[in-house]
CSV table of C-alpha atoms in Angstrom, one decimal:
chain,number,residue,atom,x,y,z
A,1,MET,CA,5.1,-18.3,-21.0
A,2,THR,CA,3.2,-19.4,-17.9
A,3,LEU,CA,4.0,-23.0,-16.8
A,4,PRO,CA,2.2,-25.0,-14.0
A,5,LYS,CA,5.3,-27.1,-13.3
A,6,GLY,CA,8.2,-25.7,-15.4
A,7,ASP,CA,8.9,-28.9,-17.3
A,8,ILE,CA,9.2,-27.0,-20.6
A,9,VAL,CA,12.1,-25.1,-19.3
A,10,TYR,CA,14.0,-28.3,-18.7
A,11,LYS,CA,13.0,-29.8,-22.0
A,12,CYS,CA,13.4,-26.8,-24.3
A,13,GLY,CA,15.8,-24.4,-22.5
A,14,LYS,CA,18.9,-25.5,-24.5
A,15,LEU,CA,17.0,-25.5,-27.7
A,16,LEU,CA,15.9,-21.9,-27.2
A,17,GLN,CA,19.5,-20.8,-26.3
A,18,ARG,CA,20.7,-22.6,-29.4
A,19,ASN,CA,18.3,-20.4,-31.5
A,20,GLY,CA,19.5,-17.1,-30.0
A,21,TYR,CA,17.0,-16.7,-27.1
A,22,ARG,CA,18.1,-15.3,-23.8
A,23,ILE,CA,16.4,-17.1,-20.9
A,24,LYS,CA,14.5,-15.4,-18.0
A,25,ILE,CA,13.0,-17.5,-15.2
A,26,PHE,CA,10.7,-16.6,-12.4
A,27,HIS,CA,10.0,-19.7,-10.2
A,28,THR,CA,7.3,-19.3,-7.6
A,29,ILE,CA,7.5,-23.0,-6.5
A,30,ASN,CA,11.2,-23.0,-5.7
A,31,PHE,CA,12.6,-19.5,-5.2
A,32,LYS,CA,16.1,-21.0,-5.3
A,33,LYS,CA,15.6,-21.7,-9.0
A,34,SER,CA,14.3,-18.2,-9.7
A,35,MET,CA,15.7,-14.9,-10.9
A,36,HIS,CA,14.7,-11.8,-8.9
A,37,TYR,CA,11.5,-9.9,-9.7
A,38,ASN,CA,10.9,-6.5,-8.1
A,39,PRO,CA,7.6,-4.9,-9.2
A,40,PHE,CA,8.9,-1.6,-7.8
A,41,SER,CA,11.6,-1.5,-10.5
A,42,TYR,CA,9.0,-0.8,-13.2
A,43,ILE,CA,7.4,2.2,-11.4
A,44,HIS,CA,8.2,5.4,-13.5
A,45,SER,CA,5.2,7.6,-12.6
A,46,GLU,CA,2.2,8.1,-10.3
A,47,LYS,CA,0.0,6.1,-12.7
A,48,ASP,CA,2.3,3.1,-12.4
A,49,ILE,CA,1.9,3.2,-8.6
A,50,LEU,CA,-1.9,3.1,-9.0
A,51,LYS,CA,-1.6,0.2,-11.4
A,52,LEU,CA,0.6,-1.8,-9.0
A,53,VAL,CA,-1.8,-1.2,-6.1
A,54,THR,CA,-4.8,-2.2,-8.3
A,55,VAL,CA,-3.3,-5.5,-9.3
A,56,LEU,CA,-2.1,-6.2,-5.7
A,57,ILE,CA,-5.6,-5.6,-4.3
A,58,ALA,CA,-7.3,-7.6,-7.1
A,59,ASN,CA,-5.2,-10.7,-6.6
A,60,THR,CA,-4.9,-10.8,-2.8
A,61,THR,CA,-8.6,-10.3,-1.9
A,62,GLY,CA,-9.5,-14.0,-1.7
A,63,GLU,CA,-12.7,-15.6,-2.6
A,64,GLN,CA,-15.1,-13.8,-0.3
A,65,LYS,CA,-17.9,-12.0,-2.1
A,66,GLY,CA,-19.7,-8.7,-1.2
A,67,GLY,CA,-18.5,-6.7,1.8
A,68,ASP,CA,-18.0,-3.1,2.4
A,69,GLU,CA,-15.8,-1.4,-0.3
A,70,PHE,CA,-14.7,1.2,2.3
A,71,TRP,CA,-12.0,-1.1,3.6
A,72,THR,CA,-10.6,-1.8,0.2
A,73,LYS,CA,-10.6,1.8,-0.7
A,74,ALA,CA,-8.9,2.8,2.5
A,75,GLU,CA,-6.2,0.1,2.0
A,76,THR,CA,-5.7,1.5,-1.5
A,77,LEU,CA,-5.1,5.0,-0.2
A,78,LEU,CA,-2.5,3.7,2.3
A,79,TYR,CA,-0.7,1.5,-0.2
A,80,THR,CA,-0.6,4.3,-2.7
A,81,ALA,CA,0.8,6.7,-0.1
A,82,LEU,CA,3.4,4.4,1.2
A,83,ILE,CA,4.6,3.2,-2.3
A,84,GLY,CA,4.6,6.8,-3.4
A,85,TYR,CA,6.9,7.7,-0.5
A,86,ILE,CA,9.2,4.7,-1.2
A,87,TYR,CA,9.4,5.5,-4.9
A,88,TYR,CA,10.1,9.2,-4.6
A,89,GLU,CA,12.1,9.3,-1.3
A,90,ALA,CA,13.7,6.0,-0.5
A,91,PRO,CA,17.1,4.8,-1.9
A,92,LYS,CA,17.0,2.5,-4.9
A,93,GLU,CA,18.0,-0.5,-2.9
A,94,GLU,CA,15.1,0.0,-0.5
A,95,GLN,CA,12.4,0.3,-3.2
A,96,ASN,CA,10.7,-3.1,-2.7
A,97,PHE,CA,7.9,-4.9,-0.8
A,98,SER,CA,10.2,-5.4,2.2
A,99,THR,CA,10.2,-1.7,2.9
A,100,LEU,CA,6.5,-1.5,2.4
A,101,VAL,CA,5.9,-4.2,5.0
A,102,GLU,CA,8.3,-2.4,7.4
A,103,PHE,CA,6.3,0.8,7.0
A,104,ILE,CA,3.1,-0.9,7.9
A,105,ASN,CA,4.7,-2.7,10.9
A,106,ALA,CA,5.9,0.7,12.2
A,107,MET,CA,2.4,2.3,12.0
A,108,GLU,CA,1.3,2.0,15.6
A,109,VAL,CA,-2.2,3.3,16.3
A,110,ARG,CA,-3.5,4.2,19.8
A,111,GLU,CA,-7.3,4.3,20.1
A,112,ASP,CA,-7.2,6.3,23.3
A,113,ASP,CA,-4.8,8.9,21.9
A,114,GLU,CA,-5.8,10.5,18.6
A,115,GLU,CA,-2.9,12.9,18.8
A,116,PHE,CA,-0.2,10.1,18.9
A,117,LYS,CA,2.1,10.1,15.9
A,118,ASN,CA,4.1,7.0,14.9
A,119,GLN,CA,7.3,6.9,13.0
A,120,VAL,CA,5.6,6.9,9.6
A,121,ASP,CA,3.4,9.9,10.6
A,122,LEU,CA,6.5,11.8,11.5
A,123,MET,CA,8.2,10.9,8.2
A,124,PHE,CA,5.1,12.2,6.3
A,125,ASP,CA,5.0,15.4,8.4
A,126,GLU,CA,8.6,16.1,7.5
A,127,LEU,CA,7.9,15.4,3.8
A,128,ALA,CA,4.8,17.7,4.0
A,129,GLU,CA,6.9,20.5,5.2
A,130,ARG,CA,9.3,20.2,2.3
A,131,ALA,CA,6.7,19.4,-0.4
A,132,PRO,CA,3.1,20.1,0.7
A,133,ASN,CA,1.7,18.9,-2.7
A,134,HIS,CA,3.7,15.7,-2.9
A,135,PHE,CA,1.7,12.8,-4.4
A,136,ALA,CA,2.4,10.6,-1.4
A,137,VAL,CA,1.5,13.3,1.1
A,138,ARG,CA,-1.9,13.9,-0.6
A,139,GLN,CA,-2.8,10.3,-0.4
A,140,TYR,CA,-1.6,9.9,3.2
A,141,ARG,CA,-3.7,12.9,4.3
A,142,LYS,CA,-6.8,11.1,3.0
A,143,PHE,CA,-5.9,8.0,4.9
A,144,LYS,CA,-5.4,9.9,8.1
A,145,LEU,CA,-9.0,11.1,8.0
A,146,SER,CA,-9.9,7.7,9.5
A,147,ALA,CA,-10.3,7.6,13.3
A,148,GLY,CA,-8.0,5.6,15.6
A,149,LYS,CA,-10.1,2.4,15.7
A,150,THR,CA,-10.9,2.5,12.0
A,151,ALA,CA,-7.2,3.1,11.1
A,152,LYS,CA,-6.2,0.2,13.3
A,153,SER,CA,-8.7,-2.1,11.4
A,154,ILE,CA,-7.3,-0.9,8.1
A,155,LEU,CA,-3.7,-1.7,9.3
A,156,VAL,CA,-4.8,-5.2,10.4
A,157,SER,CA,-6.3,-5.8,7.0
A,158,CYS,CA,-3.1,-4.5,5.3
A,159,GLY,CA,-1.0,-6.8,7.5
A,160,ALA,CA,-3.0,-9.8,6.6
A,161,ARG,CA,-2.9,-9.0,2.9
A,162,LEU,CA,0.9,-8.7,3.0
A,163,ALA,CA,1.5,-11.5,5.4
A,164,VAL,CA,3.0,-13.6,2.6
A,165,PHE,CA,6.0,-11.2,2.6
A,166,ASP,CA,6.9,-12.3,6.1
A,167,ILE,CA,8.5,-15.2,4.3
A,168,ALA,CA,12.2,-14.4,4.1
A,169,GLU,CA,12.7,-16.1,0.7
A,170,LEU,CA,9.9,-14.0,-0.9
A,171,ARG,CA,11.4,-10.8,0.5
A,172,GLU,CA,14.8,-11.7,-0.9
A,173,ILE,CA,13.4,-12.7,-4.4
A,174,THR,CA,11.6,-9.4,-4.7
A,175,ALA,CA,14.5,-7.3,-3.3
A,176,TYR,CA,15.8,-6.3,-6.8
A,177,ASP,CA,15.0,-7.1,-10.4
A,178,GLU,CA,16.6,-9.4,-13.0
A,179,LEU,CA,13.7,-10.1,-15.4
A,180,GLU,CA,14.0,-6.9,-17.4
A,181,LEU,CA,10.3,-7.0,-18.5
A,182,ASP,CA,10.6,-3.8,-20.4
A,183,THR,CA,13.2,-5.3,-22.8
A,184,LEU,CA,11.2,-8.3,-24.0
A,185,GLY,CA,10.3,-6.5,-27.2
A,186,ASP,CA,13.8,-5.4,-28.0
A,187,ARG,CA,15.4,-8.8,-28.5
A,188,LYS,CA,14.6,-12.5,-28.6
A,189,THR,CA,13.7,-13.6,-25.1
A,190,ALA,CA,12.0,-16.6,-23.5
A,191,LEU,CA,10.5,-15.6,-20.2
A,192,PHE,CA,9.2,-18.5,-18.1
A,193,LEU,CA,6.8,-17.8,-15.2
A,194,ILE,CA,6.5,-21.0,-13.2
A,195,MET,CA,3.7,-21.4,-10.7
A,196,SER,CA,2.2,-24.2,-8.6
A,197,ASP,CA,-0.9,-25.9,-9.9
A,198,THR,CA,-1.9,-26.9,-6.3
A,199,ASP,CA,-1.1,-23.8,-4.2
A,200,ASP,CA,-2.1,-20.3,-5.4
A,201,SER,CA,-0.4,-18.4,-2.5
A,202,PHE,CA,2.2,-16.7,-4.8
A,203,ASN,CA,0.2,-16.6,-8.1
A,204,PHE,CA,-0.5,-12.8,-7.5
A,205,LEU,CA,3.1,-12.2,-8.4
A,206,ILE,CA,2.5,-13.8,-11.8
A,207,SER,CA,-0.5,-11.6,-12.4
A,208,MET,CA,1.6,-8.6,-11.4
A,209,ALA,CA,4.3,-9.5,-13.9
A,210,TYR,CA,1.8,-9.8,-16.7
A,211,THR,CA,0.1,-6.6,-15.9
A,212,GLN,CA,3.4,-4.7,-15.8
A,213,LEU,CA,4.6,-6.5,-18.9
A,214,PHE,CA,1.6,-5.4,-21.0
A,215,ASN,CA,1.8,-1.8,-19.8
A,216,LEU,CA,5.5,-1.5,-20.2
A,217,LEU,CA,5.6,-3.0,-23.7
A,218,CYS,CA,2.6,-0.9,-24.9
A,219,GLU,CA,4.3,2.3,-23.7
A,220,LYS,CA,7.6,1.4,-25.2
A,221,ALA,CA,6.0,0.5,-28.6
A,222,ASP,CA,4.3,3.9,-28.7
A,223,ASP,CA,7.1,6.1,-27.3
A,224,VAL,CA,10.2,4.4,-28.7
A,225,TYR,CA,9.3,2.3,-31.7
A,226,GLY,CA,6.5,4.3,-33.3
A,227,GLY,CA,3.7,2.0,-32.4
A,228,ARG,CA,5.2,-1.5,-33.1
A,229,LEU,CA,7.8,-3.5,-31.2
A,230,PRO,CA,10.8,-4.7,-33.3
A,231,VAL,CA,10.4,-8.3,-31.9
A,232,HIS,CA,6.9,-9.8,-31.6
A,233,VAL,CA,6.0,-10.8,-28.1
A,234,ARG,CA,3.8,-13.8,-27.8
A,235,CYS,CA,2.4,-14.6,-24.3
A,236,LEU,CA,1.5,-18.2,-23.8
A,237,ILE,CA,-0.6,-18.2,-20.6
A,238,ASP,CA,-1.1,-21.8,-19.6
A,239,GLU,CA,-3.6,-22.4,-16.7
A,240,ALA,CA,-4.8,-18.8,-17.4
A,241,ALA,CA,-7.6,-19.3,-14.8
A,242,ASN,CA,-5.1,-20.0,-12.0
A,243,ILE,CA,-2.7,-17.0,-12.2
A,244,GLY,CA,-5.2,-14.5,-10.8
A,245,GLN,CA,-6.9,-11.6,-12.4
A,246,ILE,CA,-5.1,-9.3,-14.9
A,247,PRO,CA,-6.9,-6.0,-14.5
A,248,LYS,CA,-8.5,-4.7,-17.7
A,249,LEU,CA,-7.6,-7.8,-19.7
A,250,GLU,CA,-10.6,-7.4,-21.9
A,251,LYS,CA,-9.2,-4.0,-23.1
A,252,LEU,CA,-5.6,-5.2,-23.3
A,253,VAL,CA,-6.4,-8.1,-25.7
A,254,ALA,CA,-8.2,-5.6,-28.0
A,255,THR,CA,-5.3,-3.1,-28.2
A,256,ILE,CA,-2.0,-4.9,-27.9
A,257,ARG,CA,-2.2,-6.7,-31.2
A,258,SER,CA,-1.4,-3.6,-33.2
A,259,ARG,CA,1.8,-3.2,-31.1
A,260,GLU,CA,3.2,-6.7,-32.0
A,261,ILE,CA,2.0,-8.3,-28.8
A,262,SER,CA,-0.3,-11.3,-28.7
A,263,THR,CA,-1.8,-13.5,-26.0
A,264,CYS,CA,-2.8,-17.2,-26.0
A,265,LEU,CA,-5.0,-18.2,-23.1
A,266,VAL,CA,-5.0,-21.9,-22.3
A,267,LEU,CA,-8.0,-23.1,-20.2
A,268,GLN,CA,-9.3,-26.4,-19.0
A,269,ALA,CA,-12.8,-25.1,-19.6
A,270,GLN,CA,-14.3,-21.9,-20.9
A,271,SER,CA,-16.3,-21.5,-17.6
A,272,GLN,CA,-13.0,-20.9,-15.8
A,273,LEU,CA,-12.6,-17.6,-17.6
A,274,LYS,CA,-16.1,-16.5,-16.7
A,275,ALA,CA,-15.6,-17.3,-13.1
A,276,ILE,CA,-12.7,-14.8,-12.9
A,277,TYR,CA,-13.7,-12.1,-15.4
A,278,LYS,CA,-17.5,-12.4,-15.1
A,279,ASP,CA,-19.3,-10.5,-18.0
A,280,ASN,CA,-15.9,-9.4,-19.5
A,281,ALA,CA,-15.1,-13.1,-20.3
A,282,ASP,CA,-17.2,-12.9,-23.5
A,283,THR,CA,-15.4,-9.7,-24.5
A,284,ILE,CA,-12.0,-11.4,-24.0
A,285,ILE,CA,-13.0,-14.4,-26.1
A,286,GLY,CA,-14.5,-12.2,-28.8
A,287,ASN,CA,-11.1,-10.5,-29.2
A,288,MET,CA,-9.3,-13.7,-29.9
A,289,ASP,CA,-8.6,-14.2,-33.7
A,290,ALA,CA,-8.1,-18.0,-33.2
A,291,ARG,CA,-9.7,-20.6,-30.9
A,292,LEU,CA,-8.4,-24.1,-30.6
A,293,PHE,CA,-10.4,-27.0,-29.1
A,294,LEU,CA,-8.2,-29.9,-27.9
A,295,GLY,CA,-11.0,-31.9,-26.3
A,296,GLY,CA,-12.9,-31.7,-23.0
A,297,SER,CA,-16.1,-32.6,-21.2
A,298,GLU,CA,-17.3,-29.4,-19.6
A,299,PRO,CA,-21.0,-29.0,-20.7
A,300,SER,CA,-21.2,-25.2,-21.3
A,301,THR,CA,-17.9,-25.3,-23.4
A,302,LEU,CA,-19.2,-28.2,-25.5
A,303,LYS,CA,-22.5,-26.5,-26.1
A,304,GLU,CA,-20.9,-23.3,-27.2
A,305,TRP,CA,-18.5,-25.0,-29.5
A,306,SER,CA,-21.3,-27.1,-31.0
A,307,ALA,CA,-23.3,-23.9,-31.7
A,308,MET,CA,-20.2,-22.1,-33.1
A,309,LEU,CA,-19.5,-24.9,-35.6
A,310,GLY,CA,-22.9,-24.4,-37.1
A,311,LYS,CA,-25.1,-26.9,-38.9
A,312,GLN,CA,-24.9,-29.1,-42.0
A,313,SER,CA,-27.6,-30.2,-44.4
A,314,ILE,CA,-28.6,-33.9,-44.4
A,315,ASP,CA,-31.0,-35.8,-46.6
A,316,THR,CA,-33.7,-37.9,-45.0
A,317,TYR,CA,-36.4,-40.0,-46.5
A,318,ASN,CA,-39.4,-41.8,-45.0
A,319,THR,CA,-41.1,-44.8,-46.5
A,320,SER,CA,-44.7,-45.8,-45.8
A,321,ASP,CA,-46.5,-49.0,-46.5
A,322,THR,CA,-50.3,-48.9,-46.1
A,323,ARG,CA,-52.1,-52.2,-46.3
A,324,GLY,CA,-55.9,-52.5,-46.7
A,325,THR,CA,-58.3,-53.3,-49.5
A,326,SER,CA,-55.8,-51.6,-51.7
A,327,ARG,CA,-52.1,-51.6,-50.7
A,328,SER,CA,-50.1,-48.3,-51.2
A,329,TYR,CA,-46.5,-47.3,-50.9
A,330,GLY,CA,-45.0,-43.9,-50.3
A,331,VAL,CA,-41.5,-42.3,-50.1
A,332,ASN,CA,-41.0,-38.8,-48.6
A,333,TYR,CA,-37.6,-37.0,-49.2
A,334,GLN,CA,-36.6,-34.0,-47.0
A,335,LYS,CA,-33.5,-31.8,-46.3
A,336,LEU,CA,-32.9,-31.1,-42.7
A,337,GLY,CA,-30.2,-29.3,-40.7
A,338,ARG,CA,-28.2,-30.8,-37.8
A,339,GLU,CA,-25.2,-29.7,-35.8
A,340,LEU,CA,-21.9,-30.3,-37.5
A,341,LEU,CA,-20.8,-31.8,-34.2
A,342,THR,CA,-23.2,-32.3,-31.3
A,343,PRO,CA,-22.0,-31.8,-27.7
A,344,ASP,CA,-21.9,-35.6,-27.1
A,345,GLU,CA,-19.8,-36.0,-30.3
A,346,LEU,CA,-17.4,-33.3,-29.1
A,347,ALA,CA,-17.1,-34.9,-25.7
A,348,THR,CA,-16.1,-38.2,-27.3
A,349,MET,CA,-13.8,-36.7,-29.9
A,350,ASP,CA,-10.6,-38.7,-30.7
A,351,GLY,CA,-7.7,-37.5,-28.4
A,352,GLY,CA,-5.5,-37.2,-31.5
A,353,LYS,CA,-7.9,-34.7,-33.1
A,354,CYS,CA,-8.5,-30.9,-32.6
A,355,ILE,CA,-10.7,-28.2,-34.0
A,356,LEU,CA,-9.3,-24.8,-35.1
A,357,GLN,CA,-11.5,-21.8,-35.6
A,358,LEU,CA,-9.9,-18.8,-37.3
A,359,ARG,CA,-11.7,-15.5,-37.7
A,360,GLY,CA,-13.3,-15.2,-41.1
A,361,VAL,CA,-13.0,-18.9,-42.2
A,362,ARG,CA,-14.8,-22.1,-41.6
A,363,PRO,CA,-13.5,-24.3,-38.7
A,364,PHE,CA,-10.7,-26.9,-39.4
A,365,PHE,CA,-11.0,-30.5,-38.0
A,366,SER,CA,-7.5,-31.7,-37.9
A,367,ASP,CA,-4.9,-34.1,-36.5
A,368,LYS,CA,-2.8,-32.8,-33.6
A,369,TYR,CA,0.7,-32.1,-34.7
A,370,ASP,CA,3.3,-34.8,-33.9
A,371,ILE,CA,6.0,-32.9,-32.2
A,372,THR,CA,8.5,-35.7,-32.8
A,373,LYS,CA,8.5,-34.8,-36.5
A,374,HIS,CA,9.7,-31.2,-35.9
A,375,PRO,CA,13.2,-30.6,-37.2
A,376,ASN,CA,14.3,-29.2,-33.9
A,377,TYR,CA,12.9,-32.1,-31.8
A,378,LYS,CA,16.4,-33.6,-31.6
A,379,TRP,CA,17.6,-30.7,-29.5
A,380,THR,CA,15.0,-31.3,-26.8
A,381,ALA,CA,15.4,-33.3,-23.6
A,382,ASP,CA,12.6,-35.6,-24.7
A,383,TYR,CA,14.9,-36.8,-27.5
A,384,ASP,CA,18.1,-36.9,-25.5
A,385,LYS,CA,18.6,-36.4,-21.8
A,386,LYS,CA,21.8,-34.6,-22.5
A,387,ASN,CA,19.7,-31.7,-23.6
A,388,ILE,CA,18.1,-31.1,-20.1
A,389,PHE,CA,18.4,-27.5,-19.1
A,390,ASP,CA,20.0,-27.1,-15.7
A,391,ILE,CA,18.3,-24.1,-14.0
A,392,LYS,CA,20.6,-24.1,-11.0
A,393,ALA,CA,23.7,-24.1,-13.2
A,394,PHE,CA,22.2,-21.4,-15.4
A,395,LEU,CA,21.4,-19.1,-12.4
A,396,ASN,CA,24.8,-19.8,-10.7
A,397,PRO,CA,27.4,-19.7,-13.5
A,398,LYS,CA,31.0,-20.4,-12.5
A,399,LEU,CA,34.1,-19.9,-14.6
A,400,LYS,CA,35.3,-23.1,-16.1
A,401,VAL,CA,38.8,-22.9,-17.5
A,402,LYS,CA,39.5,-25.0,-20.6
A,403,THR,CA,43.0,-26.3,-21.2
A,404,GLU,CA,43.2,-24.8,-24.7
A,405,GLU,CA,42.2,-21.3,-23.6
A,406,VAL,CA,44.9,-18.5,-23.2
A,407,PHE,CA,44.8,-16.1,-20.3
A,408,ASP,CA,46.8,-13.1,-19.1
A,409,VAL,CA,48.1,-13.6,-15.5
A,410,TYR,CA,48.9,-10.7,-13.2
A,411,GLU,CA,50.7,-10.8,-9.9
A,412,ILE,CA,49.4,-8.4,-7.3
A,413,ASP,CA,51.6,-7.6,-4.4
A,414,ASP,CA,49.4,-6.3,-1.5
A,415,THR,CA,52.0,-6.7,1.2
A,416,LYS,CA,53.4,-3.1,0.7
A,417,GLU,CA,52.4,-0.7,3.4
A,418,GLU,CA,50.7,2.5,2.4
A,419,THR,CA,52.7,5.6,2.9
C-alpha cells in the first residue's frame, strides 16, 4: 500500500496485527521511522541488474523533454557495469548504493591524458585478466569507448543523478534490506510505502520497490508455486501519479492477475496517468476489471465517465396551438436518448455517492460505505486512541519483563584468566 502521509499505519496497524498480518514499513518522509530497503538485495541475475538500472534512469531523469539519448545510454552502460561488478565481486555488506556512489566518485578523468587510469579502471583491468567475458567487464569496455571529455560529462551527469545518496540517512536506510519483498506472496503481510505528497525527491525509491516487487512475485509464482501465489497480493497504490514511473506497467497489469497479484491505482484525475505513461495510459486503464468514481471536477475525466455510462431513453412531447380562422391543436410524442449522467451532473454528484463500473455489467450508482459500521472498526485508532500503532516502538522493540513470567537465570564468571 502506498500512502501519502502514513496515517493509515497509525490507525490500522494494530488491527492488521490482530488479524495475523506482519507489518513492513518503508518511510521516505522520516527515515527514522522506516525499515531498511536495499534494491541490491533483490538482484539475482544480469537481467535484474538491467531492470534496476532502467527504473533508476526512468525515475531520476526529471521533467525535461527531448535531449540527446546518447547521454542516457552512456549512463546506463556505466551503471550496469558498476552494479554488475558490485553484485558479482563485492562482499554482501557492500552491495548497496553507497558503494555505487563511491565508485563514481573514484572515477577521475583527465582530459589531457587519455592513458590515465583511475582506481576503478585498475579494478576492471584486474577483473578482465581473471574473467575476460565477465558481464561487468563487457559493459565497462563499451563505456570506455568514450573520449576523456565525453567520459567526464557522463560522470558529472551520473554524479548529479545520484546526488540524493550524499544524504547520510538515505545511505544508511539503503545499506541492507528488511522489507523482504520476495516473501509477500508467502504469508499475510501489510507493506506500507509512505511518501511525501509535497516533495518527490525520494519517490523513485517507491517506484523501485514496486518494480522489484512485481518482478520477484511473478518469478516466484512461476518457479515455486506453479503459477499462482498461495496468498493473494493486492497493491493499493494511492497517489499513483506521484510515485514515479513503473516501467512496463501496461504489460504488468495485464499479466499479474493470473498469478494472484492485483493492483488498484488511485488517481485525483485520469489525466495524471496519461501525463506519466502517455499512450500506454489507455492500455493500463483497459486492463482494469473495475473502475470506481468517487467524484471530481477534471473535465476530461468527467467527459470520459459520461460517455462510458452510456445513454438512457427519455420520452418527450411537444404541443402546438395554432390560432387563425380555424384554431388547431397538435401533440407530438418522441423517444430520445440522453447521457445517463452528463459531465456537469457528475461534477456536482453528492459526496456520499460513488459509481462502480465492473467489467461485463452495467454501472452501479451507490452510497459510499460507512466505515464506522464495519465490525472491525472498534480496533482502529479512529474508534479508540489506545489503538494507535506506534511505529517507533515497533521498529525498536525492547524486552519488557512481566512479573508473572518465569526465566532461567545464569551467572557468568568472566574474571578467570585464560590459561
